[in-house]
């Protein structure tokens, strides 16, 4: 199949395919007329790349999966190098999630302290009336 058909079947653009080719992820085969040619195995490579990118993997992180498929394995994640990438990605995601959790926890503690201070001030005669920032009036 030609590049336009492969792009359409993979749900991407010809520009993306040429980029993958330049990065060595997609083979560069040409017919007698000089047109790029592809087959079903190339579609499998693209689907593997796209699936991993949809999960947040960078293009270089897909390389071991592509190489695994090229080596003839039935799945791109059946090789040790692919499993290693999965492990690294999980470690990274867990660390990032932990950092976000800490940041949200600090924001929550700050907000709760501010709300408690407002409530304490409201208990004093003449103190401010607490209002919800989202509109809704006094609380």
PDB file of N, CA, C and O in Angstrom, residues 103-129:
ATOM      1  N   UNK A 103       1.164  18.126  46.422  1.00  0.00           N
ATOM      2  CA  UNK A 103       0.803  19.510  46.112  1.00  0.00           C
ATOM      3  C   UNK A 103      -0.672  19.761  46.418  1.00  0.00           C
ATOM      4  O   UNK A 103      -1.019  20.770  47.029  1.00  0.00           O
ATOM      5  N   UNK A 104      -1.533  18.851  46.017  1.00  0.00           N
ATOM      6  CA  UNK A 104      -2.963  19.017  46.298  1.00  0.00           C
ATOM      7  C   UNK A 104      -3.211  18.956  47.806  1.00  0.00           C
ATOM      8  O   UNK A 104      -4.023  19.713  48.335  1.00  0.00           O
ATOM      9  N   UNK A 105      -2.492  18.094  48.496  1.00  0.00           N
ATOM     10  CA  UNK A 105      -2.631  18.022  49.954  1.00  0.00           C
ATOM     11  C   UNK A 105      -2.245  19.330  50.628  1.00  0.00           C
ATOM     12  O   UNK A 105      -2.928  19.781  51.557  1.00  0.00           O
ATOM     13  N   UNK A 106      -1.168  19.959  50.151  1.00  0.00           N
ATOM     14  CA  UNK A 106      -0.761  21.258  50.709  1.00  0.00           C
ATOM     15  C   UNK A 106      -1.815  22.330  50.427  1.00  0.00           C
ATOM     16  O   UNK A 106      -2.140  23.136  51.302  1.00  0.00           O
ATOM     17  N   UNK A 107      -2.361  22.329  49.218  1.00  0.00           N
ATOM     18  CA  UNK A 107      -3.399  23.295  48.862  1.00  0.00           C
ATOM     19  C   UNK A 107      -4.644  23.095  49.726  1.00  0.00           C
ATOM     20  O   UNK A 107      -5.251  24.062  50.187  1.00  0.00           O
ATOM     21  N   UNK A 108      -5.020  21.845  49.941  1.00  0.00           N
ATOM     22  CA  UNK A 108      -6.176  21.547  50.777  1.00  0.00           C
ATOM     23  C   UNK A 108      -5.946  22.026  52.206  1.00  0.00           C
ATOM     24  O   UNK A 108      -6.827  22.651  52.817  1.00  0.00           O
ATOM     25  N   UNK A 109      -4.771  21.748  52.760  1.00  0.00           N
ATOM     26  CA  UNK A 109      -4.469  22.178  54.132  1.00  0.00           C
ATOM     27  C   UNK A 109      -4.513  23.703  54.242  1.00  0.00           C
ATOM     28  O   UNK A 109      -5.062  24.257  55.206  1.00  0.00           O
ATOM     29  N   UNK A 110      -3.963  24.396  53.237  1.00  0.00           N
ATOM     30  CA  UNK A 110      -3.994  25.854  53.230  1.00  0.00           C
ATOM     31  C   UNK A 110      -5.430  26.360  53.170  1.00  0.00           C
ATOM     32  O   UNK A 110      -5.828  27.247  53.924  1.00  0.00           O
ATOM     33  N   UNK A 111      -6.245  25.759  52.311  1.00  0.00           N
ATOM     34  CA  UNK A 111      -7.637  26.187  52.163  1.00  0.00           C
ATOM     35  C   UNK A 111      -8.430  25.921  53.436  1.00  0.00           C
ATOM     36  O   UNK A 111      -9.252  26.752  53.850  1.00  0.00           O
ATOM     37  N   UNK A 112      -8.211  24.778  54.060  1.00  0.00           N
ATOM     38  CA  UNK A 112      -8.922  24.466  55.302  1.00  0.00           C
ATOM     39  C   UNK A 112      -8.529  25.420  56.422  1.00  0.00           C
ATOM     40  O   UNK A 112      -9.382  25.864  57.199  1.00  0.00           O
ATOM     41  N   UNK A 113      -7.244  25.773  56.493  1.00  0.00           N
ATOM     42  CA  UNK A 113      -6.787  26.722  57.518  1.00  0.00           C
ATOM     43  C   UNK A 113      -7.397  28.106  57.277  1.00  0.00           C
ATOM     44  O   UNK A 113      -7.840  28.777  58.223  1.00  0.00           O
ATOM     45  N   UNK A 114      -7.453  28.525  56.023  1.00  0.00           N
ATOM     46  CA  UNK A 114      -8.046  29.829  55.699  1.00  0.00           C
ATOM     47  C   UNK A 114      -9.530  29.840  56.036  1.00  0.00           C
ATOM     48  O   UNK A 114     -10.047  30.820  56.577  1.00  0.00           O
ATOM     49  N   UNK A 115     -10.208  28.758  55.742  1.00  0.00           N
ATOM     50  CA  UNK A 115     -11.646  28.675  56.048  1.00  0.00           C
ATOM     51  C   UNK A 115     -11.872  28.685  57.559  1.00  0.00           C
ATOM     52  O   UNK A 115     -12.790  29.337  58.050  1.00  0.00           O
ATOM     53  N   UNK A 116     -11.035  27.968  58.285  1.00  0.00           N
ATOM     54  CA  UNK A 116     -11.165  27.940  59.746  1.00  0.00           C
ATOM     55  C   UNK A 116     -10.920  29.333  60.325  1.00  0.00           C
ATOM     56  O   UNK A 116     -11.616  29.760  61.254  1.00  0.00           O
ATOM     57  N   UNK A 117      -9.958  30.063  59.751  1.00  0.00           N
ATOM     58  CA  UNK A 117      -9.678  31.422  60.230  1.00  0.00           C
ATOM     59  C   UNK A 117     -10.871  32.334  59.969  1.00  0.00           C
ATOM     60  O   UNK A 117     -11.243  33.150  60.821  1.00  0.00           O
ATOM     61  N   UNK A 118     -11.491  32.182  58.807  1.00  0.00           N
ATOM     62  CA  UNK A 118     -12.686  32.981  58.506  1.00  0.00           C
ATOM     63  C   UNK A 118     -13.820  32.658  59.466  1.00  0.00           C
ATOM     64  O   UNK A 118     -14.530  33.544  59.939  1.00  0.00           O
ATOM     65  N   UNK A 119     -13.993  31.392  59.734  1.00  0.00           N
ATOM     66  CA  UNK A 119     -15.066  30.975  60.654  1.00  0.00           C
ATOM     67  C   UNK A 119     -14.807  31.526  62.043  1.00  0.00           C
ATOM     68  O   UNK A 119     -15.737  31.967  62.722  1.00  0.00           O
ATOM     69  N   UNK A 120     -13.544  31.514  62.474  1.00  0.00           N
ATOM     70  CA  UNK A 120     -13.205  32.050  63.801  1.00  0.00           C
ATOM     71  C   UNK A 120     -13.461  33.555  63.848  1.00  0.00           C
ATOM     72  O   UNK A 120     -13.997  34.075  64.833  1.00  0.00           O
ATOM     73  N   UNK A 121     -13.108  34.259  62.757  1.00  0.00           N
ATOM     74  CA  UNK A 121     -13.352  35.704  62.709  1.00  0.00           C
ATOM     75  C   UNK A 121     -14.844  36.001  62.700  1.00  0.00           C
ATOM     76  O   UNK A 121     -15.293  36.999  63.266  1.00  0.00           O
ATOM     77  N   UNK A 122     -15.625  35.154  62.067  1.00  0.00           N
ATOM     78  CA  UNK A 122     -17.073  35.365  61.983  1.00  0.00           C
ATOM     79  C   UNK A 122     -17.741  35.189  63.337  1.00  0.00           C
ATOM     80  O   UNK A 122     -18.795  35.757  63.590  1.00  0.00           O
ATOM     81  N   UNK A 123     -17.097  34.409  64.210  1.00  0.00           N
ATOM     82  CA  UNK A 123     -17.672  34.182  65.543  1.00  0.00           C
ATOM     83  C   UNK A 123     -17.511  35.412  66.434  1.00  0.00           C
ATOM     84  O   UNK A 123     -18.209  35.562  67.427  1.00  0.00           O
ATOM     85  N   UNK A 124     -16.610  36.311  66.081  1.00  0.00           N
ATOM     86  CA  UNK A 124     -16.385  37.538  66.837  1.00  0.00           C
ATOM     87  C   UNK A 124     -17.440  38.557  66.395  1.00  0.00           C
ATOM     88  O   UNK A 124     -17.637  38.761  65.200  1.00  0.00           O
ATOM     89  N   UNK A 125     -18.115  39.188  67.344  1.00  0.00           N
ATOM     90  CA  UNK A 125     -19.125  40.188  66.956  1.00  0.00           C
ATOM     91  C   UNK A 125     -18.508  41.252  66.046  1.00  0.00           C
ATOM     92  O   UNK A 125     -17.439  41.779  66.317  1.00  0.00           O
ATOM     93  N   UNK A 126     -19.167  41.509  64.926  1.00  0.00           N
ATOM     94  CA  UNK A 126     -18.682  42.510  63.970  1.00  0.00           C
ATOM     95  C   UNK A 126     -17.667  41.950  62.993  1.00  0.00           C
ATOM     96  O   UNK A 126     -17.162  42.673  62.145  1.00  0.00           O
ATOM     97  N   UNK A 127     -17.344  40.659  63.111  1.00  0.00           N
ATOM     98  CA  UNK A 127     -16.381  40.036  62.192  1.00  0.00           C
ATOM     99  C   UNK A 127     -16.988  39.831  60.815  1.00  0.00           C
ATOM    100  O   UNK A 127     -18.192  40.026  60.611  1.00  0.00           O
ATOM    101  N   UNK A 128     -16.171  39.442  59.843  1.00  0.00           N
ATOM    102  CA  UNK A 128     -16.672  39.276  58.472  1.00  0.00           C
ATOM    103  C   UNK A 128     -17.615  38.081  58.364  1.00  0.00           C
ATOM    104  O   UNK A 128     -17.523  37.125  59.115  1.00  0.00           O
ATOM    105  N   UNK A 129     -18.532  38.185  57.442  1.00  0.00           N
ATOM    106  CA  UNK A 129     -19.449  37.083  57.170  1.00  0.00           C
ATOM    107  C   UNK A 129     -18.801  36.227  56.083  1.00  0.00           C
ATOM    108  O   UNK A 129     -18.505  36.729  54.999  1.00  0.00           O
TER     109      UNK A 129
END
